Amino acid sequence: MKTQNKIILLLSSIFLLFTLIFSGFIYYSIANYSYDDFYKRLEIRAITSATIQLESGNDTRAIQEIRQEYLEELPNEKITIVDLDSNTAEADLKKLGLPNAFIEKGKEEKRAFYKKDKTFYSLVYYTSSEKKDYLVFASAENYYSTHHMAYLENSLITAIIFSVVIIFLISYFFSRLVVKPLRSIIKKMNTISTKNLNLRLDIPRKNAELRLLSLTFNNMLNRLEASFETQNNFISNASHELNTPLTNIIGEAEVTLNKERSTEDYEAALTNILEEADKLSKKTQALLYLAQTGFNGKVQKNKLLRVDQVLLDAVQTVEKLYSNNKIHIDFSLLPETSDKLKIMGNSQLLELAISNLLINACKYSDKKDVYVALAVSDTYAIIIIKDHGIGIPKKDMPYIYDPFFRASNVGIHEGYGIGLPLTRNLIKMHDGELIVSSEENVETIVEIKLPLFKFS
Amino acid sequence: MKTILIPTDFTADSISILKNALNSEKDEKVNIILGYGKRLSWSISDLLFYSTKSVLKELEDDEFTEAKEIIMNKYSSKINSLRVELFHGFNQNAFNNYIEGNKIDYSVIPESDEAMDYNYKQGFDIVPFIKKSNLLTETVSYTKEYATSAQGSSLFKLLTS
């Protein structure tokens, strides 16, 4: 069952139950009240008629006048007075055809009420001024209760029917209101696939739960994208870096085997092959090390790291891959206390990010030196990587973070346009900032800002 | 403890004068005063609500603050205190009072006169006042290098120079 329907059902049933209890209570209390009210009317009539018939004097006449003026005749109104002291009392009581319990109650408690079908009876034990006891019976049909209650019943039923409709509509719109942001999230989620993993959900500002949901989902996408790109990155690096030494080995071996050669030639060839194989093994190790970024299904744990250590490790790895380039590290602006160097993060991911930038710097600067500097302000650790390579054309700058985009001047340098977007994602995951600035054919400067861990 | 006056123009680049000054400073801890000339407003209401704090907040941008913090972290054992002191005066006497009031021992200024860019934040040059006063001055070589738009932040100059 859809959540929307569930909400509608639950809401309507709660409201309906409430309305039913409410109208039931009203019906019950009104019915009670109208019975009580009618018995009291009968009682007044009984007392007044008894006074009029059994007493004499001015008071009696006044009462009679009031009765004629203000007390209307009830439907089927009948008043019977039984003299208890007379001989015919028993017979008179029998003639009325009323149950004995009612009469006995009337004698004991001085008043009693009884209802038979539509006729209501009221009994009053009356003691006249001459000390004679009478039983006064008043009976009438209750026009009010039959008609008024029917009217009340009708109006309550109509009200319930109307409220059911209104309740249903309200719950429908309410459920739509509740589900609407969810729907929009689902719609947006459906558009995200492996081709556009860089898309993210909009974070709603007001709805706390949905905000959390979107944030969690975006976070998951961040990790997914990073792992996805890490694999691509590995493949791109591997295919490029491993191919060159392999081609060299194969070429050397083929040329050597072409004809018979002297022992010295074989030795020289084998030395070359060994050298290349050595390089190959080093590169494979370095690449595998980079590929082990921890995206192996295990939960990522952030640890307290020293940013200079991470930087040094990255430089070492890249030096293995690009032995032609020299990487100069400038630590002259390091702070005096190591506390200021601590950052919270995943060392492997950060190393991957930094080494990617270093690889780029080395790859596109043809054996020229690469400069790395590290400084620390009160809030950020700032790493700057500078090379004097081919740079990035101005018109390409806006697109450098797009996956698979490569600048127009890359020429013979192989690559797949994966490193920089991946690096930016990794830096973003650490709440850092990546600023790339470049002048074509002069230099490229990459600035990484990572927030320092606050000891508190 | 010595107090050193260093002119500044609130660019991250100009912090390298401070860096050079601290590099040449061998002994003991120092107090640093970054000096900046700023004319006071003529408007009485501006003066009424004048606060050094808010003026400084306007003058110091993120890059400058960051550069300042980097230097303070790097030389934390050498720097006893570092503060920016504005000079509002018109003549040499006022500047002498400024020196006396802040108990300045000597000053480090850039070699060339054109090194600072005061128009950047509508201030004025206090180097001529420093030169005319009887304050000991030390010069450091420093030339302004503007960060081109392609180079992004100018912090890297401080870091890579």
XYZ file of C-alpha atoms in Angstrom:
617
model
C 0.000 0.000 0.000
C 1.310 3.427 -0.883
C 2.212 5.715 1.969
C -0.115 8.339 0.575
C -3.106 5.983 0.781
C -2.082 4.929 4.245
C -1.997 8.533 5.379
C -5.431 9.175 3.822
C -6.968 6.121 5.490
C -5.453 6.752 8.874
C -6.351 10.407 8.922
C -9.923 9.877 7.719
C -10.599 7.073 10.172
C -9.309 9.109 13.088
C -11.398 12.097 12.090
C -14.451 9.916 11.445
C -14.173 8.205 14.806
C -13.910 11.560 16.456
C -16.988 12.892 14.640
C -18.994 9.761 15.496
C -18.177 9.966 19.199
C -18.963 13.644 19.150
C -22.402 13.308 17.503
C -23.285 10.229 19.573
C -22.674 12.154 22.740
C -24.793 15.071 21.518
C -27.662 12.726 20.548
C -27.600 10.909 23.881
C -27.528 14.036 26.031
C -30.263 15.831 24.069
C -32.541 12.756 24.300
C -32.013 12.564 28.065
C -32.666 16.235 28.468
C -35.903 16.177 26.463
C -37.309 13.242 28.564
C -36.492 15.020 31.803
C -38.004 18.189 30.506
C -41.248 16.465 29.494
C -41.694 14.688 32.843
C -41.325 18.041 34.558
C -44.066 19.524 32.358
C -46.366 16.655 33.264
C -45.597 17.081 36.933
C -46.452 20.788 36.870
C -49.761 19.991 35.170
C -50.555 17.297 37.694
C -49.874 19.574 40.660
C -51.780 22.534 39.241
C -54.891 20.485 38.338
C -54.883 18.870 41.767
C -54.699 22.267 43.410
C -57.483 23.624 41.198
C -59.849 20.701 41.789
C -59.167 19.930 45.423
C -58.594 23.331 47.004
C -60.733 26.440 47.209
C -59.930 30.122 47.682
C -58.341 33.052 45.875
C -55.002 31.313 45.345
C -56.770 28.583 43.437
C -58.380 31.015 41.074
C -55.065 32.709 40.373
C -53.419 29.381 39.640
C -56.281 28.460 37.323
C -55.855 31.699 35.427
C -52.121 31.195 35.065
C -52.655 27.637 33.914
C -55.141 28.625 31.252
C -52.964 31.481 30.083
C -49.487 29.973 30.040
C -49.618 26.195 30.111
C -50.652 24.963 26.687
C -52.594 21.782 26.230
C -50.288 18.803 25.529
C -51.301 16.243 22.897
C -53.640 13.624 24.454
C -53.308 15.265 27.844
C -55.220 13.352 30.537
C -55.309 14.065 34.258
C -56.767 11.612 36.747
C -57.085 12.172 40.469
C -57.563 9.159 42.739
C -58.740 9.677 46.282
C -56.791 7.157 48.368
C -59.235 7.402 51.284
C -62.333 6.547 49.241
C -63.668 3.017 48.923
C -63.248 2.847 45.184
C -59.557 3.725 45.243
C -58.352 0.194 44.451
C -60.722 -0.160 41.516
C -59.883 3.293 40.163
C -56.156 2.471 40.194
C -56.773 -0.850 38.383
C -58.844 0.924 35.733
C -55.831 3.012 34.715
C -53.947 -0.143 33.657
C -50.589 0.968 35.005
C -47.960 -1.347 36.573
C -48.021 -1.713 40.348
C -44.335 -0.945 40.771
C -44.909 2.538 39.362
C -47.798 3.225 41.757
C -45.922 1.831 44.761
C -42.928 3.992 43.908
C -45.228 7.002 43.657
C -46.680 6.257 47.096
C -43.241 5.870 48.670
C -41.224 8.631 47.002
C -44.113 11.090 46.445
C -43.312 11.205 42.703
C -42.641 8.736 39.887
C -42.323 8.585 36.122
C -43.311 5.954 33.636
C -43.270 5.601 29.860
C -45.405 3.293 27.724
C -44.965 3.509 23.957
C -45.378 7.161 23.090
C -47.312 8.070 26.189
C -45.546 9.452 29.232
C -47.000 9.187 32.750
C -46.224 11.306 35.769
C -47.471 10.462 39.269
C -47.621 12.936 42.152
C -48.586 12.110 45.712
C -50.682 15.073 46.752
C -51.735 15.951 50.326
C -54.521 18.560 50.344
C -54.984 21.293 52.958
C -57.715 19.119 54.533
C -55.093 16.417 55.245
C -56.506 14.054 52.624
C -54.136 12.018 50.412
C -54.585 11.793 46.650
C -52.646 10.267 43.786
C -52.580 12.568 40.752
C -51.800 10.998 37.361
C -50.876 13.162 34.368
C -50.259 11.569 30.992
C -49.608 12.898 27.512
C -47.969 12.005 24.269
C -44.442 13.354 23.867
C -44.697 15.233 20.625
C -41.393 16.987 21.278
C -39.255 13.954 21.766
C -40.638 12.085 18.746
C -40.360 15.006 16.347
C -37.380 16.844 17.709
C -35.273 13.723 18.055
C -36.076 12.680 14.507
C -35.005 16.089 13.317
C -31.787 15.900 15.358
C -31.085 12.439 13.991
C -31.489 13.650 10.433
C -29.295 16.672 10.854
C -26.568 14.664 12.595
C -26.540 12.070 9.818
C -26.311 14.766 7.137
C -23.526 16.481 9.073
C -21.608 13.212 9.340
C -21.952 12.566 5.620
C -20.703 16.049 4.802
C -17.834 15.796 7.224
C -16.806 12.443 5.763
C -16.466 14.083 2.370
C -14.594 17.054 3.774
C -12.373 14.841 5.924
C -11.510 12.718 2.933
C -10.620 15.733 0.843
C -8.532 17.235 3.622
C -6.621 14.018 4.204
C -6.054 13.666 0.476
C -4.540 17.125 0.149
C -2.602 16.696 3.368
C -1.111 13.424 2.179
C -0.154 15.029 -1.114
C 1.522 17.856 0.751
C 3.488 15.379 2.843
C 4.521 13.198 -0.054
C 5.248 15.971 -2.571
C 8.889 16.691 -1.562
C 9.529 12.955 -1.478
C 8.180 12.650 -4.990
C 10.440 15.409 -6.252
C 13.419 13.712 -4.634
C 12.502 10.414 -6.266
C 12.150 12.141 -9.630
C 15.582 13.703 -9.284
C 17.098 10.418 -8.080
C 15.801 8.654 -11.157
C 17.717 11.009 -13.406
C 21.040 10.121 -11.765
C 22.936 7.261 -13.355
C 26.587 6.321 -13.912
C 26.763 8.812 -16.792
C 25.939 11.810 -14.620
C 27.106 10.879 -11.156
C 28.092 14.493 -10.612
C 24.434 15.516 -10.253
C 23.228 16.172 -6.715
C 19.864 16.548 -5.036
C 18.688 20.001 -4.052
C 18.777 20.346 -0.301
C 15.435 21.620 1.040
C 15.876 24.343 3.600
C 12.832 23.985 5.768
C 12.098 20.302 6.074
C 14.598 18.921 8.571
C 14.023 15.220 7.874
C 14.091 15.543 4.101
C 17.118 17.779 4.380
C 18.866 15.018 6.257
C 17.710 12.467 3.700
C 18.972 14.534 0.764
C 22.247 15.228 2.534
C 22.735 11.530 3.244
C 21.919 10.631 -0.318
C 24.288 13.294 -1.656
C 26.976 12.025 0.655
C 26.459 8.529 -0.652
C 26.691 9.868 -4.202
C 29.937 11.615 -3.286
C 31.445 8.367 -2.105
C 30.086 6.444 -5.071
C 31.379 8.983 -7.527
C 34.755 9.047 -5.865
C 35.093 5.274 -5.944
C 33.864 5.133 -9.500
C 36.337 7.746 -10.597
C 39.119 6.165 -8.608
C 38.752 3.014 -10.653
C 38.672 4.944 -13.896
C 41.652 6.920 -12.728
C 43.576 3.758 -12.026
C 42.763 2.339 -15.429
C 43.768 5.520 -17.189
C 47.015 5.824 -15.248
C 47.812 2.161 -15.614
C 47.205 1.914 -19.340
C 49.395 4.922 -19.959
C 52.184 4.387 -17.483
C 52.564 0.655 -17.969
C 52.434 0.681 -21.749
C 55.596 2.700 -22.336
C 58.066 0.442 -20.478
C 56.328 -2.650 -21.868
C 56.758 -1.357 -25.431
C 60.387 -0.618 -24.659
C 60.993 -4.154 -23.376
C 59.256 -5.765 -26.320
C 61.094 -3.541 -28.795
C 64.476 -4.175 -27.240
C 63.878 -7.939 -27.172
C 62.683 -8.024 -30.782
C 65.631 -6.027 -32.103
C 68.069 -8.177 -30.165
C 66.559 -11.410 -31.418
C 66.597 -10.243 -35.049
C 70.006 -11.778 -35.715
C 72.824 -13.447 -33.887
C 74.750 -11.020 -31.691
C 77.853 -10.930 -29.562
C 77.700 -11.649 -25.853
C 78.260 -7.954 -25.050
C 75.256 -6.990 -27.146
C 73.088 -9.524 -25.379
C 74.325 -8.296 -22.056
C 73.574 -4.676 -22.965
C 70.108 -5.614 -24.226
C 69.324 -7.648 -21.154
C 70.516 -4.812 -18.926
C 68.179 -2.447 -20.760
C 65.318 -4.887 -20.433
C 66.044 -5.347 -16.758
C 66.063 -1.578 -16.250
C 62.744 -1.170 -17.978
C 61.256 -4.105 -16.101
C 62.480 -2.565 -12.883
C 60.765 0.689 -13.763
C 57.658 -1.238 -14.664
C 57.592 -3.040 -11.354
C 58.099 0.211 -9.444
C 55.314 1.894 -11.376
C 52.966 -1.035 -10.866
C 53.629 -0.895 -7.169
C 53.022 2.836 -7.031
C 49.836 2.555 -9.078
C 48.493 -0.285 -7.001
C 49.269 1.712 -3.916
C 47.269 4.612 -5.294
C 44.429 2.328 -6.313
C 44.113 0.965 -2.787
C 42.199 4.030 -1.793
C 40.173 2.118 0.680
C 37.143 1.893 -1.569
C 36.980 -1.811 -0.988
C 33.625 -1.963 0.716
C 34.929 -1.076 4.117
C 33.569 1.891 5.971
C 35.764 4.955 5.655
C 37.182 6.140 8.929
C 38.600 9.615 9.266
C 41.711 9.899 11.326
C 43.820 12.685 12.694
C 46.649 13.219 10.205
C 49.669 15.406 9.817
C 49.309 17.223 6.565
C 53.065 17.371 5.935
C 53.289 13.596 6.278
C 50.542 13.096 3.715
C 52.242 15.524 1.352
C 55.605 13.796 1.700
C 54.079 10.372 1.060
C 52.354 11.650 -2.063
C 55.573 13.213 -3.336
C 57.440 9.949 -2.792
C 54.849 7.953 -4.719
C 54.884 10.376 -7.632
C 58.671 10.447 -7.724
C 58.597 6.685 -8.330
C 56.240 7.171 -11.276
C 57.991 10.179 -12.808
C 61.673 9.825 -12.172
C 62.507 12.466 -14.806
C 60.954 15.331 -12.894
C 62.394 16.887 -9.808
C 59.956 17.854 -7.098
C 61.124 20.619 -4.766
C 59.416 20.795 -1.425
C 59.398 24.095 0.448
C 58.612 23.668 4.117
C 60.077 27.027 5.128
C 56.712 28.404 6.226
C 55.759 25.450 8.380
C 54.501 26.453 11.814
C 56.644 25.841 14.853
C 54.122 23.668 16.627
C 52.950 20.464 15.033
C 49.471 20.906 16.488
C 48.736 23.323 13.689
C 49.448 20.615 11.118
C 46.717 18.230 12.200
C 43.800 17.639 9.884
C 40.906 15.215 10.050
C 40.711 12.978 7.029
C 41.443 9.755 5.237
C 45.160 9.572 4.510
C 44.821 7.372 1.426
C 42.194 9.565 -0.198
C 44.104 12.754 0.524
C 47.287 11.185 -0.765
C 45.489 10.157 -3.930
C 44.196 13.697 -4.393
C 47.585 15.319 -3.885
C 49.457 12.757 -5.973
C 46.967 13.229 -8.809
C 47.798 16.938 -8.866
C 51.501 16.163 -8.683
C 51.183 13.625 -11.513
C 49.485 16.287 -13.617
C 52.189 18.797 -12.766
C 54.931 16.329 -13.748
C 53.193 14.960 -16.829
C 52.509 18.303 -18.469
C 55.808 20.002 -17.705
C 58.343 17.803 -19.547
C 61.142 17.209 -17.067
C 60.939 20.718 -15.663
C 61.010 21.152 -11.910
C 57.853 21.113 -9.844
C 57.577 23.225 -6.685
C 55.491 22.259 -3.697
C 54.943 24.538 -0.693
C 53.030 24.041 2.519
C 51.845 26.721 4.922
C 49.348 26.829 7.732
C 47.062 29.657 8.786
C 44.791 29.483 11.821
C 41.991 27.750 9.937
C 43.514 26.156 6.845
C 46.452 24.112 5.737
C 47.463 25.479 2.342
C 49.344 23.358 -0.169
C 50.601 24.982 -3.347
C 51.834 23.025 -6.355
C 53.502 25.000 -9.106
C 54.876 23.800 -12.412
C 56.259 25.501 -15.510
C 54.509 23.330 -18.011
C 52.109 23.820 -20.868
C 49.477 25.460 -18.662
C 45.765 25.589 -19.372
C 44.296 27.901 -22.042
C 42.007 30.581 -20.659
C 39.011 29.409 -22.648
C 39.316 25.898 -21.199
C 39.421 27.005 -17.563
C 35.659 26.788 -16.884
C 35.545 23.136 -17.967
C 38.548 21.663 -16.169
C 36.421 19.946 -13.540
C 34.128 18.274 -16.074
C 34.723 14.536 -16.250
C 36.510 13.429 -19.451
C 37.296 17.007 -20.450
C 40.843 17.604 -21.659
C 42.355 20.977 -22.435
C 42.892 21.787 -26.110
C 46.699 22.012 -25.781
C 47.476 18.598 -24.286
C 49.071 17.397 -27.524
C 50.971 14.143 -27.179
C 50.287 13.804 -23.451
C 47.982 10.903 -22.910
C 45.174 11.003 -20.438
C 41.449 10.613 -19.952
C 40.410 13.765 -18.123
C 39.578 11.985 -14.889
C 42.228 13.114 -12.420
C 41.120 16.680 -11.715
C 37.388 16.003 -11.150
C 38.326 13.118 -8.864
C 40.766 15.292 -6.952
C 38.204 18.014 -6.509
C 35.681 15.505 -5.175
C 38.203 14.090 -2.734
C 39.107 17.573 -1.513
C 35.426 18.440 -1.227
C 34.866 15.323 0.868
C 37.357 16.795 3.313
C 35.562 20.184 3.276
C 38.533 21.675 1.496
C 38.948 23.994 -1.445
C 40.792 23.535 -4.723
C 41.866 26.563 -6.721
C 43.546 26.087 -10.086
C 45.060 29.067 -11.844
C 47.172 28.975 -14.943
C 48.817 30.889 -17.729
C 49.243 29.023 -20.974
C 52.828 27.889 -21.657
C 54.071 29.665 -18.520
C 52.891 27.984 -15.365
C 50.097 26.275 -13.523
C 49.475 26.919 -9.855
C 47.224 24.644 -7.856
C 46.189 25.702 -4.368
C 44.655 23.192 -1.961
C 43.075 24.450 1.231
C 42.221 21.876 3.872
C 40.499 22.853 7.125
C 42.627 22.232 10.196
C 41.368 20.075 13.026
C 40.271 22.248 15.908
C 41.461 21.090 19.280
C 38.874 22.131 21.768
C 61.718 43.247 23.917
C 61.932 45.347 20.758
C 59.026 46.834 18.922
C 59.290 46.959 15.147
C 57.205 49.150 12.862
C 56.542 47.734 9.408
C 54.478 49.608 6.841
C 51.745 47.609 5.185
C 49.177 48.134 2.466
C 46.915 45.237 3.440
C 47.873 43.003 0.540
C 48.999 39.455 1.225
C 52.053 40.262 -0.837
C 53.248 42.996 1.519
C 53.453 40.478 4.338
C 56.718 39.285 2.779
C 58.372 42.464 4.168
C 57.390 41.165 7.586
C 58.716 37.736 6.666
C 62.068 39.198 5.605
C 62.235 41.352 8.708
C 61.651 38.360 10.938
C 64.215 36.310 9.039
C 66.889 38.903 9.751
C 65.837 39.324 13.354
C 68.099 36.979 15.279
C 67.614 37.548 18.957
C 64.738 37.532 21.416
C 61.051 38.066 20.948
C 59.665 41.105 19.193
C 56.474 43.093 19.070
C 55.344 43.828 15.543
C 53.306 46.865 14.595
C 51.953 47.016 11.072
C 51.625 50.715 10.267
C 49.096 52.168 7.872
C 48.181 55.780 7.099
C 44.498 56.485 6.973
C 42.856 59.910 6.825
C 40.028 60.434 9.225
C 36.719 61.475 7.809
C 35.703 65.164 8.030
C 32.129 64.289 8.800
C 31.190 64.732 12.439
C 28.723 61.847 12.393
C 31.389 59.511 10.936
C 33.728 60.501 13.734
C 31.030 60.018 16.310
C 30.531 56.405 15.315
C 34.191 55.743 14.515
C 35.580 52.417 15.665
C 39.057 51.145 14.905
C 37.800 47.601 14.978
C 35.338 48.060 12.140
C 37.824 50.082 10.068
C 40.375 47.295 10.434
C 37.776 44.681 9.610
C 37.120 46.511 6.357
C 40.806 46.826 5.544
C 41.886 43.262 6.272
C 40.603 40.862 3.661
C 40.711 37.070 3.910
C 43.944 36.748 1.998
C 45.733 39.255 4.183
C 44.465 37.615 7.352
C 45.517 34.225 6.084
C 48.990 35.459 5.161
C 49.297 37.115 8.566
C 48.275 33.899 10.311
C 50.765 31.858 8.295
C 53.593 34.141 9.400
C 52.377 34.111 12.987
C 52.330 30.316 12.967
C 55.737 30.106 11.373
C 57.415 32.548 13.749
C 55.310 31.931 16.819
C 58.377 31.747 19.044
C 59.731 35.051 17.737
C 56.572 37.133 17.673
C 55.380 38.308 21.032
C 52.528 40.327 19.612
C 51.363 41.543 16.230
C 48.902 44.332 15.711
C 47.861 46.868 13.134
C 48.158 50.491 14.211
C 46.533 53.195 12.085
C 48.161 56.617 11.737
C 45.700 59.470 11.240
C 48.040 62.486 11.529
C 49.154 65.132 8.960
C 52.633 66.209 9.995
C 55.947 64.931 11.281
C 55.193 65.901 14.888
C 52.093 63.759 14.861
C 54.126 60.874 13.488
C 56.798 61.322 16.151
C 54.054 61.098 18.721
C 52.805 57.937 17.018
C 56.301 56.442 17.342
C 56.611 57.515 20.947
C 53.121 56.390 21.867
C 53.630 52.933 20.444
C 57.180 52.694 21.888
C 58.637 51.747 18.507
C 62.329 50.849 18.547
C 63.080 50.591 14.847
C 61.418 50.186 11.505
C 61.806 47.904 8.516
C 60.870 49.472 5.188
C 61.064 48.313 1.564
C 63.998 49.524 -0.519
C 62.090 51.195 -3.313
C 59.607 53.967 -2.698
C 57.122 52.655 -5.193
C 56.737 49.263 -3.577
C 53.455 49.857 -1.795
C 50.030 50.354 -3.229
C 48.108 52.669 -0.964
C 45.392 53.462 -3.431
C 44.273 49.881 -3.058
C 42.451 50.728 0.147
C 42.471 54.544 0.120
C 45.278 55.068 2.588
C 48.511 57.093 2.428
C 52.195 56.333 2.542
C 53.875 56.520 5.952
C 57.363 55.604 4.657
C 58.385 59.296 4.109
C 57.457 60.004 7.734
C 59.508 57.027 8.878
C 62.507 58.228 6.848
C 62.280 61.783 8.209
C 61.948 60.679 11.817
C 64.992 59.791 13.882
C 63.948 56.154 13.958
C 66.514 53.477 13.081
C 65.482 51.958 9.762
C 66.433 48.776 8.042
C 65.663 48.233 4.405
C 64.661 44.971 2.778
C 64.392 44.333 -0.933
C 60.816 43.998 -1.919
C 59.002 44.610 -5.161
C 55.299 44.455 -5.504
C 54.097 41.636 -7.652
C 50.504 41.833 -8.626
C 48.727 38.589 -8.943
C 47.344 38.391 -12.461
C 43.790 37.199 -12.820
C 45.083 33.905 -14.186
C 47.058 33.281 -11.027
C 44.174 33.302 -8.613
C 45.161 34.135 -5.076
C 48.351 36.023 -4.401
C 49.155 33.872 -1.387
C 51.405 31.642 -3.464
C 53.910 34.487 -3.913
C 54.473 34.546 -0.220
C 54.812 30.798 -0.190
C 56.999 30.271 -3.228
C 59.288 33.301 -3.080
